[in-house]
Coordinates of C-alpha atoms in Angstrom, one line a residue:
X1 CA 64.2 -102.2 95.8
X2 CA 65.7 -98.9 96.9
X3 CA 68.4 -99.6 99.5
X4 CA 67.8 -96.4 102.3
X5 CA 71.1 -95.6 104.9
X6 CA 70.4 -94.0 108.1
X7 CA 73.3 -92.6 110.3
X8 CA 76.5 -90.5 110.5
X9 CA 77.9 -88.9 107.5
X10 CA 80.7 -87.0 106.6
X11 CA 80.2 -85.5 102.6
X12 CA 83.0 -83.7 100.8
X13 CA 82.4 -80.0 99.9
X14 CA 85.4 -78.2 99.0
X15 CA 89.5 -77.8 99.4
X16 CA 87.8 -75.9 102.9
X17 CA 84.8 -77.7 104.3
X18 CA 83.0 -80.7 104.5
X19 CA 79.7 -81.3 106.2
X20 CA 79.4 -83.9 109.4
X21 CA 76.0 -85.0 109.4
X22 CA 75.4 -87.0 112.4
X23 CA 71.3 -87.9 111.2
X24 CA 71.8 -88.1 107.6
X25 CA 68.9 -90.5 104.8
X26 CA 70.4 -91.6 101.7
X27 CA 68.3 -93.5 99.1
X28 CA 70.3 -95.1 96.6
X29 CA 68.4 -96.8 94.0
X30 CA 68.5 -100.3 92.5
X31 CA 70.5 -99.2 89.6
X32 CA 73.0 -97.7 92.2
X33 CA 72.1 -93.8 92.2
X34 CA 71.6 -91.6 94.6
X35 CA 67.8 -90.6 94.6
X36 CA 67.5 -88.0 97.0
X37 CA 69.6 -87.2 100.4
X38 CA 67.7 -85.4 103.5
X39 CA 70.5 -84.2 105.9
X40 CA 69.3 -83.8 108.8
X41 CA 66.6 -86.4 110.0
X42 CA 65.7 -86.9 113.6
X43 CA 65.3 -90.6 114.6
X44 CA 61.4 -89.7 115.4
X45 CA 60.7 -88.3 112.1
X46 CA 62.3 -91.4 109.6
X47 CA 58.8 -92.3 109.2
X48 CA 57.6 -89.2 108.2
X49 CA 61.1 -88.5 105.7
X50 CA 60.3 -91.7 104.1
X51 CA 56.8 -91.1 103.4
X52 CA 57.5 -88.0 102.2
X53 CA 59.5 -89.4 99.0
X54 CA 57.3 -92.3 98.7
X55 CA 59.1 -95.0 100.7
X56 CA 57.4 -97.2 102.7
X57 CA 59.2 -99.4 105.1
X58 CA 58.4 -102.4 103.3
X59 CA 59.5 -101.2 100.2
X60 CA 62.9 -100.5 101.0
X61 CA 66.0 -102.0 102.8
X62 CA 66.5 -99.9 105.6
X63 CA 70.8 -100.1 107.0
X64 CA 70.8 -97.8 110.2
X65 CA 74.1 -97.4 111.3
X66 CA 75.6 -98.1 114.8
X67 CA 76.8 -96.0 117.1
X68 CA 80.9 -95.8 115.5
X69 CA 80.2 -95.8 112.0
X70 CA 79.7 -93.4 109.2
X71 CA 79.3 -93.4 106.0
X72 CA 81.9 -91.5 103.4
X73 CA 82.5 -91.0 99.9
X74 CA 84.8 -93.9 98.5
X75 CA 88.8 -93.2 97.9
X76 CA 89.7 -92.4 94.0
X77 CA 93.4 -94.0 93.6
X78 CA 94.9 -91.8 91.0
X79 CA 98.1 -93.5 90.5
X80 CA 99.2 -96.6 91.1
X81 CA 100.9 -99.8 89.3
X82 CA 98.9 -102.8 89.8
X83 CA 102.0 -104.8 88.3
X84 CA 104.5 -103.5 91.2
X85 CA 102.6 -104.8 94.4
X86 CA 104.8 -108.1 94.3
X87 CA 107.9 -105.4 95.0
X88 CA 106.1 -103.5 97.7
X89 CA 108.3 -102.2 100.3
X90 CA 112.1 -102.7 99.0
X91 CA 114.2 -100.7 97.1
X92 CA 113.7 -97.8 99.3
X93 CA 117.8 -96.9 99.9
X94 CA 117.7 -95.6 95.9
X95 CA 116.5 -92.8 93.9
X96 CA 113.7 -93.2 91.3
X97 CA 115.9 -94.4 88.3
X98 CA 118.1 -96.9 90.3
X99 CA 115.4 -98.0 91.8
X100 CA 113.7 -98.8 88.2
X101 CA 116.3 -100.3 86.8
X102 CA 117.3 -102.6 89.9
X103 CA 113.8 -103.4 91.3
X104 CA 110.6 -102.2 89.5
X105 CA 111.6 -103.6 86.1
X106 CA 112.4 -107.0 86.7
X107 CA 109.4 -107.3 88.6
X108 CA 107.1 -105.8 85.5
X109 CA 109.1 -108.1 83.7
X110 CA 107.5 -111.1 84.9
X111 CA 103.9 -110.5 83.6
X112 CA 105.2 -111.4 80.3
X113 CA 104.2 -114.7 81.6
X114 CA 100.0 -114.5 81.7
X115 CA 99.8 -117.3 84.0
X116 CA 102.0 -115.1 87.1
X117 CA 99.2 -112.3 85.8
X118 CA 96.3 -114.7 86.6
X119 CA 98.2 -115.8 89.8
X120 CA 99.3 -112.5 91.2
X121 CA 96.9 -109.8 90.0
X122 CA 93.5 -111.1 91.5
X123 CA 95.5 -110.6 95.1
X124 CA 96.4 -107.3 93.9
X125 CA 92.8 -105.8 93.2
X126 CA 91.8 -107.9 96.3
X127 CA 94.0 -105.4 98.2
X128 CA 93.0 -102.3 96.9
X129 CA 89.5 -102.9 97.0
X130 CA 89.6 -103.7 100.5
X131 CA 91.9 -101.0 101.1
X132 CA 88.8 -98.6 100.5
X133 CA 89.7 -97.8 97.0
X134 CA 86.5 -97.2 95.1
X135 CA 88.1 -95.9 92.1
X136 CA 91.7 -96.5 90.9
X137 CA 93.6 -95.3 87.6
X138 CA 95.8 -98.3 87.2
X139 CA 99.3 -98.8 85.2
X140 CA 99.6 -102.4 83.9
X141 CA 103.0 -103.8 82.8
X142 CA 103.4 -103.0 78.8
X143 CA 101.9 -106.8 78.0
X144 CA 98.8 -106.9 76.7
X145 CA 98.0 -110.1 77.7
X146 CA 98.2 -109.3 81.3
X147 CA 96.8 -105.9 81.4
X148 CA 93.8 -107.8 79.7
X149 CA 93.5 -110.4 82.9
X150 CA 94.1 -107.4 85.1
X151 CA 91.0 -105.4 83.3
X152 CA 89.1 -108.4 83.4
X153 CA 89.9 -108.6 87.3
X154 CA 89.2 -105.2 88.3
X155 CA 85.7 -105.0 85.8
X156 CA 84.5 -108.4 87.8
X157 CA 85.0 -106.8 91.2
X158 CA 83.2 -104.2 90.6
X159 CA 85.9 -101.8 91.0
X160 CA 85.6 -98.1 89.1
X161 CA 88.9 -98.1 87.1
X162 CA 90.6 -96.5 84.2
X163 CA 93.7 -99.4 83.7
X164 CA 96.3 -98.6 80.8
X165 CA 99.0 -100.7 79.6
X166 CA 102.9 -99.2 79.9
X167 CA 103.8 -97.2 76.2
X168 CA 107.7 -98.0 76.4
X169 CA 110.2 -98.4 73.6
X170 CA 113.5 -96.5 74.6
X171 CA 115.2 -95.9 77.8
X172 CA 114.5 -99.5 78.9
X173 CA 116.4 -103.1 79.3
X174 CA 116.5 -104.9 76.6
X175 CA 114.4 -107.5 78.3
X176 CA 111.4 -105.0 79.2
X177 CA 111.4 -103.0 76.0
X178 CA 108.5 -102.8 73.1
X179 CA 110.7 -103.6 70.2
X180 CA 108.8 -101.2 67.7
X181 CA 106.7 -98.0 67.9
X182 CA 103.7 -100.2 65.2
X183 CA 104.0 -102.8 68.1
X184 CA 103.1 -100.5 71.3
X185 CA 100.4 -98.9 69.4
X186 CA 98.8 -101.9 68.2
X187 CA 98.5 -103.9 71.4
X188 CA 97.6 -100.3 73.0
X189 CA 94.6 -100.0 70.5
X190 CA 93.5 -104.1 71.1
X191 CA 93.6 -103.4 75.2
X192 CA 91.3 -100.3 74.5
X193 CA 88.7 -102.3 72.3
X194 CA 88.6 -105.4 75.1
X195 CA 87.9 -103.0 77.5
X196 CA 85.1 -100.7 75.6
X197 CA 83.4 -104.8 75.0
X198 CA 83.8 -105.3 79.1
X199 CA 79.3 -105.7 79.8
X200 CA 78.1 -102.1 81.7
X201 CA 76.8 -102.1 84.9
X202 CA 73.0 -101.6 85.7
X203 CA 72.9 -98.1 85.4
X204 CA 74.3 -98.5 82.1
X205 CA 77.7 -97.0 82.0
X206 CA 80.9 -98.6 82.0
X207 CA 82.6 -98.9 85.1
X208 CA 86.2 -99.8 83.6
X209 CA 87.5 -97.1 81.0
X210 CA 90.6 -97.2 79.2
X211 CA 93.5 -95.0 79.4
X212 CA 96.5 -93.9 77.1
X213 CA 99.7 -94.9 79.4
X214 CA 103.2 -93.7 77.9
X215 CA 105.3 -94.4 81.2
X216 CA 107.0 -91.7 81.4
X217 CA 109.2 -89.1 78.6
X218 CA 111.8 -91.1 78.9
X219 CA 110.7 -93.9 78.0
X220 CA 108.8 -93.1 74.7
X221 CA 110.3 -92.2 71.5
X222 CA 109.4 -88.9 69.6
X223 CA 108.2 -91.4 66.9
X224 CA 105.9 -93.1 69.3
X225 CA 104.7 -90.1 71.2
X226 CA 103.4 -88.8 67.7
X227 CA 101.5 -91.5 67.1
X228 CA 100.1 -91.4 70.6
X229 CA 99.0 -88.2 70.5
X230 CA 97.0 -88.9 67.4
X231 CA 95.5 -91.4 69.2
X232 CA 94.5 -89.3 71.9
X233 CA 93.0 -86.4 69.8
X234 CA 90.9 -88.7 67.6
X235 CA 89.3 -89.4 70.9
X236 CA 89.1 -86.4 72.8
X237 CA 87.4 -88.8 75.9
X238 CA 90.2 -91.0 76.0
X239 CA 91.9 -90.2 79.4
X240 CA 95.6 -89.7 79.4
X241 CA 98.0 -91.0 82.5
X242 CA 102.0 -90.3 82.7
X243 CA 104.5 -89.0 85.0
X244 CA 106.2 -85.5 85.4
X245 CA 109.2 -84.4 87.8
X246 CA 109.3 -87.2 90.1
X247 CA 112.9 -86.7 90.4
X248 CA 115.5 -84.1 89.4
X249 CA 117.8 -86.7 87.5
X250 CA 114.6 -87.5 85.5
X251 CA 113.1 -84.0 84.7
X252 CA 117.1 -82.8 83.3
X253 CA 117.3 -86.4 81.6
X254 CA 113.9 -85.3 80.0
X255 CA 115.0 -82.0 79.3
X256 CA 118.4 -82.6 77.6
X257 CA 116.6 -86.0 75.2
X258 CA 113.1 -83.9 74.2
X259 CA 115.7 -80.4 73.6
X260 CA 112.6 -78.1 75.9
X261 CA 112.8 -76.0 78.9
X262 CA 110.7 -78.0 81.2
X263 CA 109.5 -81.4 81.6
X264 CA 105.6 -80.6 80.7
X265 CA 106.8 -78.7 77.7
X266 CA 107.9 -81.8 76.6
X267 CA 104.2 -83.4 76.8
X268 CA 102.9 -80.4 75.7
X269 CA 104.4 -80.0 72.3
X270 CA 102.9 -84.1 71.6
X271 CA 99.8 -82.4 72.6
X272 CA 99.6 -85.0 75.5
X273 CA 98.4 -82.0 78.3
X274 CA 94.7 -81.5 78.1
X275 CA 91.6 -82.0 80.8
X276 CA 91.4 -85.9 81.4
X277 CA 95.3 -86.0 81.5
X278 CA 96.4 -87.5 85.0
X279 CA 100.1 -86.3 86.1
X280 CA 101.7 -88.7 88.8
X281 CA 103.7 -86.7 91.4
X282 CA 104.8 -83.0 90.1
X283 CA 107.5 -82.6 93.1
X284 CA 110.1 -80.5 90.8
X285 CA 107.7 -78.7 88.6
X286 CA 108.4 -74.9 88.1
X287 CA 105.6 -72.0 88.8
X288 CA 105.7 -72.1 85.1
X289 CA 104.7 -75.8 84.4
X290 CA 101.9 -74.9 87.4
X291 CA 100.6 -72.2 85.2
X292 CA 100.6 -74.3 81.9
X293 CA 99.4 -77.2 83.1
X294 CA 96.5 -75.4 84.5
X295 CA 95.6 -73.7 81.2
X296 CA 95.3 -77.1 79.8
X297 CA 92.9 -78.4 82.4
X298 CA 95.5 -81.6 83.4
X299 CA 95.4 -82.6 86.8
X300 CA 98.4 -84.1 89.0
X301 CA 97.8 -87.2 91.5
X302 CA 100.2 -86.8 94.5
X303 CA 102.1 -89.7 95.8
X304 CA 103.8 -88.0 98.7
X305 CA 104.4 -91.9 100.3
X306 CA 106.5 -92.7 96.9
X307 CA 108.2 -88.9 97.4
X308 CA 109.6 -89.6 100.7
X309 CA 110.2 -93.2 99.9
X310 CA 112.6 -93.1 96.7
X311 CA 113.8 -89.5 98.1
X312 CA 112.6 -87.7 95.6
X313 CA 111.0 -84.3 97.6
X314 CA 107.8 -82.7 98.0
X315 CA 105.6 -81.7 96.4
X316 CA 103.9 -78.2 96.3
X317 CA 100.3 -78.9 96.8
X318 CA 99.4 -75.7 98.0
X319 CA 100.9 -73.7 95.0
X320 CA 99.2 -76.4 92.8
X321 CA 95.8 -75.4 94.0
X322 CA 96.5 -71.8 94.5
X323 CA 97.6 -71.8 90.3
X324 CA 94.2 -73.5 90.2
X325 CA 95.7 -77.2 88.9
X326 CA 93.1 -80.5 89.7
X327 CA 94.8 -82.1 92.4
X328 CA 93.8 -85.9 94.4
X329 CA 95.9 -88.4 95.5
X330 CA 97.8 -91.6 94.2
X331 CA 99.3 -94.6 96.4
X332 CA 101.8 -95.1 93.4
X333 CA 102.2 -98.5 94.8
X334 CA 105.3 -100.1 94.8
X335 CA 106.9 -96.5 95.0
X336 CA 104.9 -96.0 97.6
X337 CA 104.6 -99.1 100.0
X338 CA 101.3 -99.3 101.2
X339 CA 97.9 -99.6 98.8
X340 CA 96.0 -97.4 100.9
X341 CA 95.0 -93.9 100.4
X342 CA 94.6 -93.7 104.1
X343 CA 98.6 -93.7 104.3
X344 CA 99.0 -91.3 101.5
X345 CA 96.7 -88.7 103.4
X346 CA 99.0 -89.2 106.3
X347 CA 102.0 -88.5 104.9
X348 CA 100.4 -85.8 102.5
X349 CA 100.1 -84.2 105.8
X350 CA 103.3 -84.5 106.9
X351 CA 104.7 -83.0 103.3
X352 CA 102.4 -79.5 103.8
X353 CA 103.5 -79.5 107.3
X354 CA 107.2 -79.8 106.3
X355 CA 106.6 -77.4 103.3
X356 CA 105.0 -74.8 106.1
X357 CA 108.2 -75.4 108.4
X358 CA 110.3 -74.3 105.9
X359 CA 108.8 -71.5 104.8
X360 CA 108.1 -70.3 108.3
X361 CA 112.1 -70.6 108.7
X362 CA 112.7 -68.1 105.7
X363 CA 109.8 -65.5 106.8
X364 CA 108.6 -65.7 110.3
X365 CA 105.1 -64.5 111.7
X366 CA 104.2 -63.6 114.9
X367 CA 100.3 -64.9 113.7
X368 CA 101.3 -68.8 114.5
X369 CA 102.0 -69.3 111.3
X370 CA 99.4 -67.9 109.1
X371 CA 96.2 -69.3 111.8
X372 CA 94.0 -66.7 113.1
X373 CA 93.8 -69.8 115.9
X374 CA 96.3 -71.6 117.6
X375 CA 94.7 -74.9 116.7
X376 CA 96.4 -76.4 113.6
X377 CA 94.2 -75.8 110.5
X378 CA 92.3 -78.9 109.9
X379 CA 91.3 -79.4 113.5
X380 CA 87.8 -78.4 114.6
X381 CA 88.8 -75.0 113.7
X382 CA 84.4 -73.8 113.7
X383 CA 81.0 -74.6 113.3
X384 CA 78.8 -73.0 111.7
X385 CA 75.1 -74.5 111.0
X386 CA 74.5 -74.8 107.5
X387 CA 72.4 -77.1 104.8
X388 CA 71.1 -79.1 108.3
X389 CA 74.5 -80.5 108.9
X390 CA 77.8 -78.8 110.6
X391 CA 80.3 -77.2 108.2
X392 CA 84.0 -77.6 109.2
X393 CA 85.5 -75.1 107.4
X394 CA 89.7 -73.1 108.1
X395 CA 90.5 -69.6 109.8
X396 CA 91.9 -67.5 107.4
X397 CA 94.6 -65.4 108.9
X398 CA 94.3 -61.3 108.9
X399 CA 97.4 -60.2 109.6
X400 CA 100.0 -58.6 107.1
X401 CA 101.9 -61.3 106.4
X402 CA 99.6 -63.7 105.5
X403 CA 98.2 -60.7 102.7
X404 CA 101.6 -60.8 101.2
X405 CA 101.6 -64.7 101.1
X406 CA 101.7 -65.8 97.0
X407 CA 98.5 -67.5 97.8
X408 CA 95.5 -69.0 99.9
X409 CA 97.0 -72.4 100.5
X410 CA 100.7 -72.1 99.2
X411 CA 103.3 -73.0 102.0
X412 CA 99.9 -74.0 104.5
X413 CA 99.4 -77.4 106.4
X414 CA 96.7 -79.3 104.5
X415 CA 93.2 -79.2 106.6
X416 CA 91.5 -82.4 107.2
X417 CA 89.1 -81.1 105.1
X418 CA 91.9 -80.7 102.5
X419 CA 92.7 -84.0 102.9
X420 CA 89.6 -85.5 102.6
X421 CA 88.8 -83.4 99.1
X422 CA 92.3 -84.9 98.1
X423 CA 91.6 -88.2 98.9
X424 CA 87.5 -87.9 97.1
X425 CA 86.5 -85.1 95.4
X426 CA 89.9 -83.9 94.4
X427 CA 90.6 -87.0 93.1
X428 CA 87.2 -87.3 91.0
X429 CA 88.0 -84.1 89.4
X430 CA 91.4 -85.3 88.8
X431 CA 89.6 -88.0 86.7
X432 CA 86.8 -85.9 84.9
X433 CA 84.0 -87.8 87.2
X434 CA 83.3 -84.8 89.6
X435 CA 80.0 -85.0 88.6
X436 CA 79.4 -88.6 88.8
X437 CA 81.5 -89.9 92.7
X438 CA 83.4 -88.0 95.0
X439 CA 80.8 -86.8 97.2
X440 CA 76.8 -87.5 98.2
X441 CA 74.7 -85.7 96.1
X442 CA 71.5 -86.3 94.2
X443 CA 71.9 -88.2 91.1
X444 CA 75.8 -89.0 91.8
X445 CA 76.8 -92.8 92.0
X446 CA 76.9 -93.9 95.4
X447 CA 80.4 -95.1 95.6
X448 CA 80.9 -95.2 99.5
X449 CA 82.7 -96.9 102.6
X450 CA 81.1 -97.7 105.5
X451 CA 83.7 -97.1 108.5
X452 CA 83.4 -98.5 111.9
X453 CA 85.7 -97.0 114.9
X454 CA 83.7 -99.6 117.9
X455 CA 86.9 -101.0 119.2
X456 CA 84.8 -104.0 119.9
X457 CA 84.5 -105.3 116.5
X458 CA 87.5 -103.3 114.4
X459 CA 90.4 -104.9 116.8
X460 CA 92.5 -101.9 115.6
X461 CA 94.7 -101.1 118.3
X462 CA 95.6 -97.6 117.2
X463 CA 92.4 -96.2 117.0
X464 CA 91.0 -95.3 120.3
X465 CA 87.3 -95.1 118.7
X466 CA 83.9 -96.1 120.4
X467 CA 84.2 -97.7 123.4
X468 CA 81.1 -96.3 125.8
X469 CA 81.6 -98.8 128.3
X470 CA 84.8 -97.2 129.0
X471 CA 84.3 -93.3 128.1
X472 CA 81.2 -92.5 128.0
X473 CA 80.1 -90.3 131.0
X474 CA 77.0 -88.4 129.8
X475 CA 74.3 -88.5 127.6
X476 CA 74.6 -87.7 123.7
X477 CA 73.2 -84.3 122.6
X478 CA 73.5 -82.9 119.5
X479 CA 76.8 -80.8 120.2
X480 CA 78.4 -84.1 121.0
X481 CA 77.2 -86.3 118.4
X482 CA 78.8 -83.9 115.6
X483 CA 81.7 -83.6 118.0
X484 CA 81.9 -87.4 117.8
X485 CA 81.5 -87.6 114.4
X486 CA 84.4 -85.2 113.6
X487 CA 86.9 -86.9 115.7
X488 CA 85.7 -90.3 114.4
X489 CA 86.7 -88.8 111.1
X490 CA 90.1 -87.6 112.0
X491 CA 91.0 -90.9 114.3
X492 CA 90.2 -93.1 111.1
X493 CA 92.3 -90.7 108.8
X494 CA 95.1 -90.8 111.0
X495 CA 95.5 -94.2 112.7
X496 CA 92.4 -96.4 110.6
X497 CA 93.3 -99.3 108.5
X498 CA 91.6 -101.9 106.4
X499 CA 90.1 -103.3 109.5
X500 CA 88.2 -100.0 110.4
X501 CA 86.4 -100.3 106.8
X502 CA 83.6 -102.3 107.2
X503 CA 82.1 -101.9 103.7
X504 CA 83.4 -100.7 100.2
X505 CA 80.2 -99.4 97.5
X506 CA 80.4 -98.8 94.4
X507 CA 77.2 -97.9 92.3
X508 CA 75.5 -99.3 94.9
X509 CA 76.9 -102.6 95.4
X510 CA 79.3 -103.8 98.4
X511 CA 82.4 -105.2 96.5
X512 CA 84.8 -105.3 99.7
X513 CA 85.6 -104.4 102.8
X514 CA 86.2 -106.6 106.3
X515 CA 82.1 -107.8 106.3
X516 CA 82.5 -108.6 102.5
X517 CA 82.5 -112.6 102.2
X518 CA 82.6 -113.0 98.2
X519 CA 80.8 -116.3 97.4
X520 CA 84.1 -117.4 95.1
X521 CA 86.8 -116.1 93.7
X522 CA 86.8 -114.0 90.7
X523 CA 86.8 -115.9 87.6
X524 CA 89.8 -115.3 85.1
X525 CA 89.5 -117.7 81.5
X526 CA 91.9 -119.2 79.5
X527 CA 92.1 -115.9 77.0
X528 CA 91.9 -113.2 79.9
X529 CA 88.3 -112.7 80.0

């Protein structure tokens, strides 16, 4: 039976828009597929709609959302360390390698044990899924054993996931260390078979991938990053997940041990840059890298919670996308200290705001800063009708200055549509499955949250959301409805939590969220599986 939703929608277009649909029809299909999608459907003509694809009432299970709610495209998590979560929030008073040495890899360093693994990591996955994390690329410790329980966690959740286990045999303690290069890629290769065996879902794809993890440079010997690499183009699918320029200390450390100019020259010459490589963070990385990593189709996942957190700067998102590099967003959890991708929006924010700040202070412009409109870009800048929905889209400045600007969005605040594709679509191109989540379109998995701002039943004091009792003065037309449903948008962005997300989807099937009541706990065996 088809499952149809009826109500509020807010669906990803671009870097620049997104539509707010405030009578949207979606009819996903048993198998968790988006059959078709009407836009614009008045509440007297659902019969009608229906009939017109073939759906009778009786057929279907209709979910007509409430006044408050909307329906948007799940968050893609593309970086984040499911073994850190037990150190979130400390460390925060050091830089990146301190802060490895002193906090991140004891903690790692305790999933030797499988039985903490089965004890601690269904809580993780718990938290991310309920977080609103559809789709997460996840870093496991480097012990197979545990990255197995973790795989097995996240596949039996229902969770979309690409999980990798740490490649790391130099640069660590002695006590978190793969003692030979044969050893890391043996247990690398077992992890990628258990996962490929993991049963498909109903629509029959996997929903748990595997992905080649050498943690960082650094930590990988020449040796092993050979080896890797052959690994990685014997299976041109394979996805690829490291880091690059977190931190200065790190990129010259990289720089002076591989003998290159730059950080990704390093990956580069192992062949490690290509289209399904995922780059956490980017914050140092020259116009240069920008331009080579772009001709090799790798995308970066910014952490900007982690940046400001372990000090280690900002990234340039806006010259990222401008030099046409993939771009979505990563909690990197415990770096950063929450799971959500809610927080890392916020403080992605913040960084473009920052970035524009200082830039304004080296060139000023008498057009408020590069706006055509006094409004900050990302507010409800215009309207304009299109597709049967309302298209939010940014002013583009005229004057001079913005013409001799290096680029559209370099040294610009991030939109909220920006923000959105960061946190959805930017992320599923991030991961090579643009064409699969990220957004509601025909034939795309319906991987989806189901938002609520009635203060009534979210309890979230910092969201002043729904309350008509209290503020509602008039009668709803359809220039308030997508008014509504914009601001709805930007008060859950901004000051939503876990509490405000009522649902979490994926292909279909409700796997979290605060109405979620799982009838037991996720199963783990004695081997893992």
């Amino acid at each position: 039976m088809c499952t149809v939703y009826y109500g509020p929608v807010i669906n990803p277009q671009s870097v620049t828009d997104y539509l707010a649909l405030p009578q949207c029809l979606i009819c996903v299909s048993p198998q968790g597929d988006i059959e078709w999608l009407v836009e614009d459907v008045e509440y007297t003509k659902l019969n009608d709609v229906l009939a017109q694809h073939d759906c009778a009432l009786s057929d279907i299970t209709l979910v007509s959302l409430q006044e408050g709610e909307f329906l948007i495209p799940g968050f893609v998590d593309t970086h984040t360390h499911a073994c850190q979560v037990p150190n979130l929030g400390v460390g925060g008073e050091m830089e990146l390698l301190q802060w490895l040495d002193n906090y991140t890899f004891p903690t790692e360093a305790r999933f030797k044990d499988v039985g903490y693994a089965k004890r601690a990591y269904p809580d993780v996955v718990r938290r991310i899924v309920n977080s609103g994390t559809t789709t997460c690329c996840y870093y496991g410790s480097l012990h197979l054993e545990a990255t197995k329980v973790l795989a097995s966690l996240v596949h039996a959740a229902g969770q979309r996931a690409f999980v990798g286990k740490c490649n790391m045999n130099w640069n660590c303690p002695p006590n978190y260390i793969e003692p030979s290069v044969k050893e890391s890629v043996d247990t690398t290769l077992a992890l990628f078979k258990y996962i490929e065996e993991l049963p498909k879902v109903a629509c029959g794809e996997p929903l748990v991938h595997p992905i080649l993890t050498p943690r960082f440079a650094i930590s990988c010997t020449e040796e092993l990053l050979t080896r890797l690499s052959e690994i990685a183009q014997k299976n041109p699918k394979l996805a690829i997940q490291t880091h690059i320029s977190e931190n200065k200390a790190e990129v010259e450390l990289t720089k002076s041990l591989f003998k290159t100019n730059s950080y990704a020259e390093a990956y580069d010459k192992f062949h490690l840059l290509r289209n399904n490589t995922v780059l956490a963070h980017g914050v140092q990385l020259t116009e240069d890298e920008m331009v080579l990593i772009a001709k090799r189709g790798s995308g970066v996942a910014h952490c900007p919670t982690s940046n400001f957190y372990l000090s280690s700067g900002m990234a340039r998102v806006g010259m990222l996308l401008d030099h046409g590099v993939k771009v979505g967003l990563g909690t990197d959890v415990s770096g950063g200290y929450s799971p959500s991708i809610l927080t890392e929006i916020q403080h992605a924010s913040i960084a473009s705001k920052m970035l524009a700040i200082q830039a304004a202070d080296n060139k000023k412009c008498k057009c408020n800063g590069g706006y055509s409109d006094p409004s900050p870009l990302g507010e409800e800048d215009s309207h304009s009708r299109s597709r049967h929905g309302h298209k939010h889209h940014e002013y583009q400045c005229d004057c001079e200055c913005d013409k001799k600007q290096p680029g559209r969005f370099t040294n610009q605040k991030l939109s909220i549509a920006a923000l959105l594709y960061l946190a959805t679509l930017g992320g599923a191109g991030v991961c090579c499955l643009q064409d699969r989540i990220g957004s509601f379109e025909q034939n795309k998995a319906f991987d989806a949250l189901l938002v609520s701002v009635r203060e009534e039943d979210t309890k979230n004091p910092a969201v002043w959301g729904y309350n008509p009792g209290r503020d509602l003065t008039q009668g709803v037309t359809a220039q308030s409805a997508d008014k509504s449903l914009v601001e709805w948008l930007e008060r859950f962005l901004f000051c939503g939590d876990d509490r405000n997300i009522k649902k979490v989807i994926v292909q279909g099937r409700t796997i979290g969220g605060r109405d979620y009541h799982p009838v037991q706990q996720i199963p783990i065996g004695s081997n893992g599986a």
